[in-house]
Short mmCIF file of C-alpha atoms and ligand atoms in Angstrom, two decimals:
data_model
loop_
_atom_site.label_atom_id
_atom_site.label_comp_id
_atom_site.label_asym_id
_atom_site.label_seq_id
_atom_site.Cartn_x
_atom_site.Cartn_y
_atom_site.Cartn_z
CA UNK A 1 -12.61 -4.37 25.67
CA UNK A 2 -13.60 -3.00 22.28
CA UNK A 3 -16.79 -1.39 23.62
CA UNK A 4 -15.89 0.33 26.67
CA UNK A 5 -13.49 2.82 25.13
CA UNK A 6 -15.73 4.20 22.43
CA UNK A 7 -19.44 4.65 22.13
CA UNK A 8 -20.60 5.51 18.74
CA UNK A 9 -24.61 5.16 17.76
CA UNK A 10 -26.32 6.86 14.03
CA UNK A 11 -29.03 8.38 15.44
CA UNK A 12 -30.19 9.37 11.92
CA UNK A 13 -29.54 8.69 8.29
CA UNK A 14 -30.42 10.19 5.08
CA UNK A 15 -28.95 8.58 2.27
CA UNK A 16 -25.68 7.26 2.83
CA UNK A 17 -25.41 9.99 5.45
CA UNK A 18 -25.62 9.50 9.08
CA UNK A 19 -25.77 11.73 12.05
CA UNK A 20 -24.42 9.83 14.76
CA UNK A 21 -22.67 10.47 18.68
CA UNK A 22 -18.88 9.37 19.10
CA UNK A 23 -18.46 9.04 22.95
CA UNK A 24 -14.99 9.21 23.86
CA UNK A 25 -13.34 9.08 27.18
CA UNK A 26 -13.87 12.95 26.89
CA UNK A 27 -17.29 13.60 25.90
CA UNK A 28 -19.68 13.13 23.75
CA UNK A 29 -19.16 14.32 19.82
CA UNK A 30 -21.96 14.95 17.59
CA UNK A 31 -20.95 13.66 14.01
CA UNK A 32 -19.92 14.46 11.14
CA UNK A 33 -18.14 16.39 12.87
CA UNK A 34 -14.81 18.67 11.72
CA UNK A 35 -11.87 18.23 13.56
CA UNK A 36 -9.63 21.15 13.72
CA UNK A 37 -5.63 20.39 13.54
CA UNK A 38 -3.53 21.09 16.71
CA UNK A 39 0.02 20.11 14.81
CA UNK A 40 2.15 21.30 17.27
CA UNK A 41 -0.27 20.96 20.56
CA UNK A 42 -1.66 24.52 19.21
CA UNK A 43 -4.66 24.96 16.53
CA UNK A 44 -2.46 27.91 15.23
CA UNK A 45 -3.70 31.08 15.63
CA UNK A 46 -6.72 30.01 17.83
CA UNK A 47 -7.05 29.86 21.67
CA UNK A 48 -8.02 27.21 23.35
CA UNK A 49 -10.83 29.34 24.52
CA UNK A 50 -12.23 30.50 21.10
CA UNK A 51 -12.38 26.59 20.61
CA UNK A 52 -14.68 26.13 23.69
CA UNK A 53 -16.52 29.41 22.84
CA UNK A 54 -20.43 28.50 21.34
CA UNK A 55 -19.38 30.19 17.75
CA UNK A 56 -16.63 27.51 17.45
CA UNK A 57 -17.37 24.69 20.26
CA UNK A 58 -14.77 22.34 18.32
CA UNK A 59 -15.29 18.81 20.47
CA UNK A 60 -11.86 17.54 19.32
CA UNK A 61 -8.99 18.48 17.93
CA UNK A 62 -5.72 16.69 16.26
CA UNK A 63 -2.36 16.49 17.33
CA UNK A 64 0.41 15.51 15.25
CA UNK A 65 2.38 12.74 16.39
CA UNK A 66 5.30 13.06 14.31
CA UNK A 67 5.88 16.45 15.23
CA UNK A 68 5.11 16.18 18.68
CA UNK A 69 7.30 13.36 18.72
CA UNK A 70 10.20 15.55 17.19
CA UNK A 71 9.45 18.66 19.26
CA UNK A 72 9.03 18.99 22.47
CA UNK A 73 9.59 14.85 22.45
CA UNK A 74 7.39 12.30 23.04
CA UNK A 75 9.20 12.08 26.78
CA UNK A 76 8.88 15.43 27.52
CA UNK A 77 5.11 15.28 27.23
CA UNK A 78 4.90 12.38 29.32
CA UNK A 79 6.74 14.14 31.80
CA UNK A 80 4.17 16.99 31.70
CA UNK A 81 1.66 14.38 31.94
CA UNK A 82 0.10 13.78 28.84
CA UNK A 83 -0.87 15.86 25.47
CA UNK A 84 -4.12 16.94 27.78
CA UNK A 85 -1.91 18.57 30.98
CA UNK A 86 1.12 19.83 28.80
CA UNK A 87 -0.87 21.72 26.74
CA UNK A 88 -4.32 22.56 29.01
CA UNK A 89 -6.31 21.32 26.09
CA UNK A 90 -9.12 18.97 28.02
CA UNK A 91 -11.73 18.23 25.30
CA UNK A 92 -10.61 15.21 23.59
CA UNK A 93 -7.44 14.49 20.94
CA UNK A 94 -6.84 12.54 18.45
CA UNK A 95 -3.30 11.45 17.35
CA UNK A 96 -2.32 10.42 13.60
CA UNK A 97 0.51 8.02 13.47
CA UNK A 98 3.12 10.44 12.24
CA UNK A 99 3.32 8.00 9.01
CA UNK A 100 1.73 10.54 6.76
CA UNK A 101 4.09 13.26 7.98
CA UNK A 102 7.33 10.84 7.45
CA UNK A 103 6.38 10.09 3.99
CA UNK A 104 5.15 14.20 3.26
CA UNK A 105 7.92 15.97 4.83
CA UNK A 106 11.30 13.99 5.76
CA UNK A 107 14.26 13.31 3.54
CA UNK A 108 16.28 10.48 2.91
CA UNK A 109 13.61 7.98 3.89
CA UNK A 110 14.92 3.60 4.31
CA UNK A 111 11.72 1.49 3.89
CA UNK A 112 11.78 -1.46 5.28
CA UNK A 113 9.34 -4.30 7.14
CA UNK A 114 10.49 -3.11 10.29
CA UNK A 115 9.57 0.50 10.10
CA UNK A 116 10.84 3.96 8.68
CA UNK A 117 14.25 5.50 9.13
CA UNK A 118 14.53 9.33 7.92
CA UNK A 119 16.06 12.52 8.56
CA UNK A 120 14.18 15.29 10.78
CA UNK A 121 12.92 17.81 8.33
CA UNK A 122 13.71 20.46 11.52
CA UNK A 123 17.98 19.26 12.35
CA UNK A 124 18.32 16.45 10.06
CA UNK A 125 18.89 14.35 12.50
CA UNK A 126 18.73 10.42 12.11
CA UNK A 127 14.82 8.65 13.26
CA UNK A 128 13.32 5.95 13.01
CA UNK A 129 9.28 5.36 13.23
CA UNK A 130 7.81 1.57 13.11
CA UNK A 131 4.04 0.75 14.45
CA UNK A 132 5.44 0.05 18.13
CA UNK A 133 7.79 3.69 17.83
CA UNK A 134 4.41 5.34 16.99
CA UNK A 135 1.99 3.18 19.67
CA UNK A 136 4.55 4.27 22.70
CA UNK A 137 4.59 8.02 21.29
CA UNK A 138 0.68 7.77 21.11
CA UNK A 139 0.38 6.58 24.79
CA UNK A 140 3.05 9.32 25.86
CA UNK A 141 0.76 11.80 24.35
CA UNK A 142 -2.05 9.90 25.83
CA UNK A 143 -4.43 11.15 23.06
CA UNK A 144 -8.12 9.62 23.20
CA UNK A 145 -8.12 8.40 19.73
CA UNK A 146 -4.94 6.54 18.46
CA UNK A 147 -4.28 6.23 14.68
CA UNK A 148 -2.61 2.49 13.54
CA UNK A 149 1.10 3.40 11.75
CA UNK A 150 0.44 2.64 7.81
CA UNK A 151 2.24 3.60 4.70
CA UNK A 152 0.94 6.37 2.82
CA UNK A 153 2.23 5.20 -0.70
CA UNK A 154 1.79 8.47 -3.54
CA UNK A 155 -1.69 8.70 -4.66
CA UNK A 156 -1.07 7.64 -8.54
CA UNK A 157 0.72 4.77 -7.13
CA UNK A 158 0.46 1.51 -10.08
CA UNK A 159 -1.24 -1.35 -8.77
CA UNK A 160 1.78 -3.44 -7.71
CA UNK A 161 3.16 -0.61 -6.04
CA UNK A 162 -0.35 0.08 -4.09
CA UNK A 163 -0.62 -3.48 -3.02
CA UNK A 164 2.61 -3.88 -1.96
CA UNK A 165 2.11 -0.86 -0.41
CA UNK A 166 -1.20 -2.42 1.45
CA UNK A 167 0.23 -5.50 2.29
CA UNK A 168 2.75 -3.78 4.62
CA UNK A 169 0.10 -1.68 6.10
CA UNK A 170 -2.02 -4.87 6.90
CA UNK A 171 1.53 -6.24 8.66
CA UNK A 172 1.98 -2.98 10.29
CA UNK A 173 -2.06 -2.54 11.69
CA UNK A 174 -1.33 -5.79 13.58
CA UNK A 175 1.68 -4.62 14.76
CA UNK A 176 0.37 -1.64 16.26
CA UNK A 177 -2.52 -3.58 17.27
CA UNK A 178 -0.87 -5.63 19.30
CA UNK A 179 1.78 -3.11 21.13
CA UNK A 180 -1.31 -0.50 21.19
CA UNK A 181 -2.70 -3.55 23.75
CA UNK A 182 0.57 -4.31 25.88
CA UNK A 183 0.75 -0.66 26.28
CA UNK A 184 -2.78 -0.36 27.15
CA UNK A 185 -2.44 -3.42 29.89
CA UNK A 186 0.64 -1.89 31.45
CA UNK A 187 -0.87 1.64 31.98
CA UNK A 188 1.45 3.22 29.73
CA UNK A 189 -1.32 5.89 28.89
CA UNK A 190 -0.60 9.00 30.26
CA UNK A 191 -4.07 10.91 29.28
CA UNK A 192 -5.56 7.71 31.75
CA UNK A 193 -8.01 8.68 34.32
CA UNK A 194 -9.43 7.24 37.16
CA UNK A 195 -13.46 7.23 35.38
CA UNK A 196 -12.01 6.89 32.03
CA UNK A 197 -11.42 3.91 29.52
CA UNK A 198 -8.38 2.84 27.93
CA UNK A 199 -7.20 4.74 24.54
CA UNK A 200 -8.98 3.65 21.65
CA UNK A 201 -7.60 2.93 18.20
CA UNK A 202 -8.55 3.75 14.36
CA UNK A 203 -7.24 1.14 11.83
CA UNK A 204 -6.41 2.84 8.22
CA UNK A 205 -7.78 1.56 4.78
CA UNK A 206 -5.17 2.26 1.54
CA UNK A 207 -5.18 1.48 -1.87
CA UNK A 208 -3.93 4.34 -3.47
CA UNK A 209 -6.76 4.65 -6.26
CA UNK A 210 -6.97 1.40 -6.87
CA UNK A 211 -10.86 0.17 -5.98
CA UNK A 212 -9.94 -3.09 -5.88
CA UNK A 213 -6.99 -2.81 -3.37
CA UNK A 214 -9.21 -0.40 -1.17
CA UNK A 215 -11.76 -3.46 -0.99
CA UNK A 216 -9.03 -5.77 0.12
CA UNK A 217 -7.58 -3.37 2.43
CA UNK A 218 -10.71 -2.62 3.51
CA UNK A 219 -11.37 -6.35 4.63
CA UNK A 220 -7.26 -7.29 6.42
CA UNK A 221 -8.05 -3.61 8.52
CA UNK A 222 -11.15 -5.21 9.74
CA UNK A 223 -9.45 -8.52 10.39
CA UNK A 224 -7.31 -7.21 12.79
CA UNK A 225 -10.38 -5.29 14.49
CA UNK A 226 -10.25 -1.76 15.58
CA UNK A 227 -12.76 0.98 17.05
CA UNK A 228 -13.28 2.92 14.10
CA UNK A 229 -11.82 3.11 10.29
CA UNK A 230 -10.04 5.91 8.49
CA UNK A 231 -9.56 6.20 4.37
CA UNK A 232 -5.87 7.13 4.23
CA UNK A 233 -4.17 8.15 1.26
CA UNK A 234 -6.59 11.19 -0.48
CA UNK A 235 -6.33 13.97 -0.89
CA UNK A 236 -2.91 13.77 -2.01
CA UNK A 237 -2.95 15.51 -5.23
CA UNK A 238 -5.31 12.60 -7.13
CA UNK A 239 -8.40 14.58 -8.90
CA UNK A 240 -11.20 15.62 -7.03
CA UNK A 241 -13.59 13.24 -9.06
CA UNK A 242 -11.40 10.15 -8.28
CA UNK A 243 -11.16 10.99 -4.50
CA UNK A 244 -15.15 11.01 -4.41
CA UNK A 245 -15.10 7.73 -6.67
CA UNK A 246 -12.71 5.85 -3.53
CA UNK A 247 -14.74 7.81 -0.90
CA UNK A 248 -18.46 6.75 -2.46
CA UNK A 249 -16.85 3.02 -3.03
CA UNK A 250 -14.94 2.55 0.15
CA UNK A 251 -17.20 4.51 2.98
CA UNK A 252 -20.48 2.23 2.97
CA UNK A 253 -18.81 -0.69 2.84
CA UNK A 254 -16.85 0.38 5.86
CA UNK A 255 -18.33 -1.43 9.28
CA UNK A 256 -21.71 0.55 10.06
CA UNK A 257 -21.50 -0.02 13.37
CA UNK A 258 -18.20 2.20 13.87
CA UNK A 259 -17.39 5.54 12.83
CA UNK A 260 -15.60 6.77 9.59
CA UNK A 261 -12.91 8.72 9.51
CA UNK A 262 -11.45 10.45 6.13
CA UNK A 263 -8.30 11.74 7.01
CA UNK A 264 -6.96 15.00 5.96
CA UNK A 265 -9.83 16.04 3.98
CA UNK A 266 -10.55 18.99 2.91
CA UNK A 267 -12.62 21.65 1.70
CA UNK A 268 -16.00 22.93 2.69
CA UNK A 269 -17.27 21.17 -0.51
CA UNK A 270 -15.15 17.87 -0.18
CA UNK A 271 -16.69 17.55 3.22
CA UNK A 272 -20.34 18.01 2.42
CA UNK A 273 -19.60 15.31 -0.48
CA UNK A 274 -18.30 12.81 1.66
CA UNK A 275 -20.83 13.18 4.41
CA UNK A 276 -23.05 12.37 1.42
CA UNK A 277 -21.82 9.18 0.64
CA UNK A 278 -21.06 7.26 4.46
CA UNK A 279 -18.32 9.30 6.27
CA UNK A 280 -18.39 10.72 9.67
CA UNK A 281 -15.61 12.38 10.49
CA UNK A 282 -12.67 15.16 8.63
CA UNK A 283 -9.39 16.80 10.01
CA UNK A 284 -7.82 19.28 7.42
CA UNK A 285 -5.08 22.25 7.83
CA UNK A 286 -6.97 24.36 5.20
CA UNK A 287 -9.27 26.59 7.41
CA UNK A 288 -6.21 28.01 9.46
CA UNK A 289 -3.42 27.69 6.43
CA UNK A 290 -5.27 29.40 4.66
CA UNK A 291 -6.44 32.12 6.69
CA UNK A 292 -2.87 32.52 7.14
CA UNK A 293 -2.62 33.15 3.64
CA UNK A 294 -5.40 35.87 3.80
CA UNK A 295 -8.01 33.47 2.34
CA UNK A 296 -11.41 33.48 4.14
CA UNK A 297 -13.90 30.40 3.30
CA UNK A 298 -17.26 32.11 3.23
CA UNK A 299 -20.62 30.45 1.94
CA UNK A 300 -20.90 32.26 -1.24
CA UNK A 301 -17.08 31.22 -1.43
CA UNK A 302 -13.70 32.59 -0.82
CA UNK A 303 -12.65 35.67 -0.58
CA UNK A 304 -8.93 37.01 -0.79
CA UNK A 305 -8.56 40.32 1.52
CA UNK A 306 -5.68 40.66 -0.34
CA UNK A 307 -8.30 41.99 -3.06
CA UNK A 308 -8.24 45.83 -3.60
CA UNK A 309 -11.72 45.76 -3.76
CA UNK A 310 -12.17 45.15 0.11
CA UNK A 311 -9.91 48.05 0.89
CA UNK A 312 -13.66 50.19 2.38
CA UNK A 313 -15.97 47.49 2.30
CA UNK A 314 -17.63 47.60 5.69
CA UNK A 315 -19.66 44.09 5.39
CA UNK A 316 -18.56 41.17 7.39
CA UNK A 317 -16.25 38.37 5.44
CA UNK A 318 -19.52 36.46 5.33
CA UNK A 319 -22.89 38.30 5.58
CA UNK A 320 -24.45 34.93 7.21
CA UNK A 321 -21.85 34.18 9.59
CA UNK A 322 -22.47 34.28 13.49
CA UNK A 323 -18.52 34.26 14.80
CA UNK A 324 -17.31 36.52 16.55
CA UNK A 325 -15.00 37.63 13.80
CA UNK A 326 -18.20 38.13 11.67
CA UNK A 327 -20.36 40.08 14.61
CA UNK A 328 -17.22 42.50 15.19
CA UNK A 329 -15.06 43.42 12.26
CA UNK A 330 -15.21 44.54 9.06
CA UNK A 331 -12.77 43.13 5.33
CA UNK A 332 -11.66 46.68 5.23
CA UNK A 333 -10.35 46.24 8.92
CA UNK A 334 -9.45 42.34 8.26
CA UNK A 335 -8.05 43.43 4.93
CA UNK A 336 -5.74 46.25 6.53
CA UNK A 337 -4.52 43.96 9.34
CA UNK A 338 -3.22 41.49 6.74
CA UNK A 339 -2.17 44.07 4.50
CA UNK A 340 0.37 45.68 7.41
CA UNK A 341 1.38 42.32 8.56
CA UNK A 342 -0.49 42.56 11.89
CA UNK A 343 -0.61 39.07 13.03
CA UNK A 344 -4.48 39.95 14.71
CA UNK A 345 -5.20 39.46 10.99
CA UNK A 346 -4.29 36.04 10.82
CA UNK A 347 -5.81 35.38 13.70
CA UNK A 348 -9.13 36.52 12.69
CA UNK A 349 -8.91 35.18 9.50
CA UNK A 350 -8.40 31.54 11.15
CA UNK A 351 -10.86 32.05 13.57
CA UNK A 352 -13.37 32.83 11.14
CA UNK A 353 -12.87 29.88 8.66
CA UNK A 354 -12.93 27.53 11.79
CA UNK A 355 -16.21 29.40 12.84
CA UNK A 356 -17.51 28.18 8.85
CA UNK A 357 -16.36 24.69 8.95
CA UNK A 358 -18.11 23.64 11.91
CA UNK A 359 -20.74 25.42 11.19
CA UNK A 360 -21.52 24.23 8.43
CA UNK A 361 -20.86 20.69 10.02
CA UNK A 362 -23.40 21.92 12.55
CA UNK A 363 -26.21 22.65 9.67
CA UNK A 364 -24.93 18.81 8.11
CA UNK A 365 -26.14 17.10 11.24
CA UNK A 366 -29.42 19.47 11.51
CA UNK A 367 -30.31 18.74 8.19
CA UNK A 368 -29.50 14.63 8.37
CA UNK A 369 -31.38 14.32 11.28
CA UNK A 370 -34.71 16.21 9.84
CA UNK A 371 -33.87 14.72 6.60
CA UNK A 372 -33.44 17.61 4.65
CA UNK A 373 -29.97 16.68 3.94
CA UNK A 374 -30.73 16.35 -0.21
CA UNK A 375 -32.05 19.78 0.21
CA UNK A 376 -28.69 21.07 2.54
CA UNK A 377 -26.27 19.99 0.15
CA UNK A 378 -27.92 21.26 -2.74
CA UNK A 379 -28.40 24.86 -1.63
CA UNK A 380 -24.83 24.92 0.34
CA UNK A 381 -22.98 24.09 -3.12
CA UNK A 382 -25.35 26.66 -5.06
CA UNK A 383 -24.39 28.70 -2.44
CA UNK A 384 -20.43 28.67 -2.51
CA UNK A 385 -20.66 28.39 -6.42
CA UNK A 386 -22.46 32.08 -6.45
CA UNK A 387 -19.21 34.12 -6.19
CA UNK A 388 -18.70 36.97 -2.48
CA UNK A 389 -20.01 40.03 -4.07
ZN1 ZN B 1 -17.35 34.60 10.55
#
């Protein structure tokens, strides 16, 4: 059953690194690949057809199920017929779990072995979220790739904490497992189509920092058997240098033969590092968050429009970029949008730092497979280290 719902093959390695094609029941993705984050059903700022469009082309997107599953409700999706129909989004969609969001953003949170009860950080309202609450959202929303329900304990968690901690996320990957199946069997996907597969489903490694616990983790996630893997749990205000250490120590021991998710991560930098040592695929908010916030991610670094220096500057935000944010307009222009409050210049500003994050995913997979990657990586941090001038 395993095989059917998701191809993956490396078709080149260099390194650690591989180049590989993730064939979900909506195409074909060429890894590492960026995945850009669709919270509410929208990648804000960006329409669906600037996704499609060949300076963007994102494959797949994220939706998140916790909010989804707050707003509009997980009901009211299947109603419109799936994450796919409600929103007219038909490349393919991966879910989360919505535990990373209960343990970020609710209040007045009740552990227990059962699941997670909390208040709605939008009307306070009661919830509760266990592995089978999040399996029956994720079929609702009928997402291609479905994300196991762990516990995201703090990063500096202690070690007793952490393995508690990992313990219940073993519990809770079997859990969803097993109702992820039942729901499978009684065609309680709604994103099902006549050619296509069942959902398929990413277990979750934790550990907090603990290299130790991520082994073990590592090992009870593959026990229970899942289509791909995800590192949870970085990128959660740990140092850089200790993320890599997890990432470098946890990735290549991670099954080769399925892809690699790290979840929630990160920068243009972060991304090229952890293609470098095993991982093949990255969701993050920062390229549209922080466009938002008038910050552009070029590759000689970022620039802030908000800078007075921009105010006349008639160069692109990044000299070498191909978008069509890049091929148009100007920072003075960008820079006076934001500056007025025009929302175009959020827009732009999003669309642009998309444009560079799969780019430069684009240039990652070019350079793996004519193993130049060494080379890539090199020059690309040289590159973003120089300073916009
Ligand atoms: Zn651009």
């Amino acid at each position: 059953m395993t095989d059917e719902a998701l191809g993956w093959e490396v078709v080149a390695r260099d390194g650690e690194a591989r180049a590989g094609l993730l064939r979900t029941r909506r195409g074909v993705i060429e890894t590492p690949v960026f995945m850009p984050v669709g919270t509410l059903g929208s990648v804000k700022g960006v329409r669906f057809e600037e996704l499609e469009a060949e300076d963007l082309d994102a494959r797949i997107i994220l939706g998140n199920t916790y909010h989804l599953w707050l707003r509009p409700g997980a009901d009211v999706v299947r109603a419109c017929g799936g994450l796919h129909r409600f929103t007219g989004w038909r490349r393919a969609l991966l879910t989360d779990s919505g535990g990373f969001q209960v343990f970020s953003l609710s209040h007045m949170r009740k552990l227990s072995e059962e699941g997670v009860e909390f208040r709605s950080h939008t009307d306070g309202r009661l919830c509760f979220l266990s592995p089978e609450v999040s399996m029956e959202t994720q079929a609702a929303l009928g997402s291609d790739i479905v994300m196991a329900f762990d516990e995201c304990p703090p990063g500096k968690a202690a070690h007793e904490a952490a393995r508690a901690s990992l313990e219940l996320t073993a519990r809770w990957a079997r859990r969803s497992r097993s109702r992820f199946d039942e729901l499978q069997r009684e065609g309680a996907d709604a994103g099902r189509e006549e050619s296509n597969t069942r959902q398929s489903i990413f277990g979750i490694v934790q550990g907090a920092t603990h290299l130790d616990l991520r082994r073990e983790s590592l090992e009870r996630t593959v026990e229970v058997g899942f289509d791909g893997y995800a590192i949870g749990g970085l990128s959660v205000g740990e140092e850089k240098s200790v993320m890599y250490d997890v990432v470098e120590h946890v990735a290549p021991l991670m099954p080769a033969g399925r892809p690699r998710y790290l979840m929630g991560v990160g920068t243009p930098e972060d991304l090229v590092e952890s293609v470098a040592r095993g991982v093949d695929m990255f969701d993050c908010v920062i390229p549209t968050r922080n466009g938002r916030n008038g910050q552009a991610f070029t590759s000689r670094g970022r620039l802030n429009v908000k800078n007075a220096r921009w105010t006349a500057d008639t160069r692109p935000l990044d000299e070498t970029c191909a978008c069509a944010v890049c091929r148009r307009h100007s920072r003075a222009y960008v820079r006076h949008l934001y500056m007025t409050g025009e929302m175009l210049g959020a827009v732009l500003l999003s669309h642009h730092n998309l444009a560079f994050f799969l780019d430069t995913m684009r240039c990652v997979r070019q350079s793996i497979r004519s193993g130049e990657f060494t080379r890539f990586r090199r020059e690309f941090l040289e590159g973003i280290n120089s300073g916009v001038g």
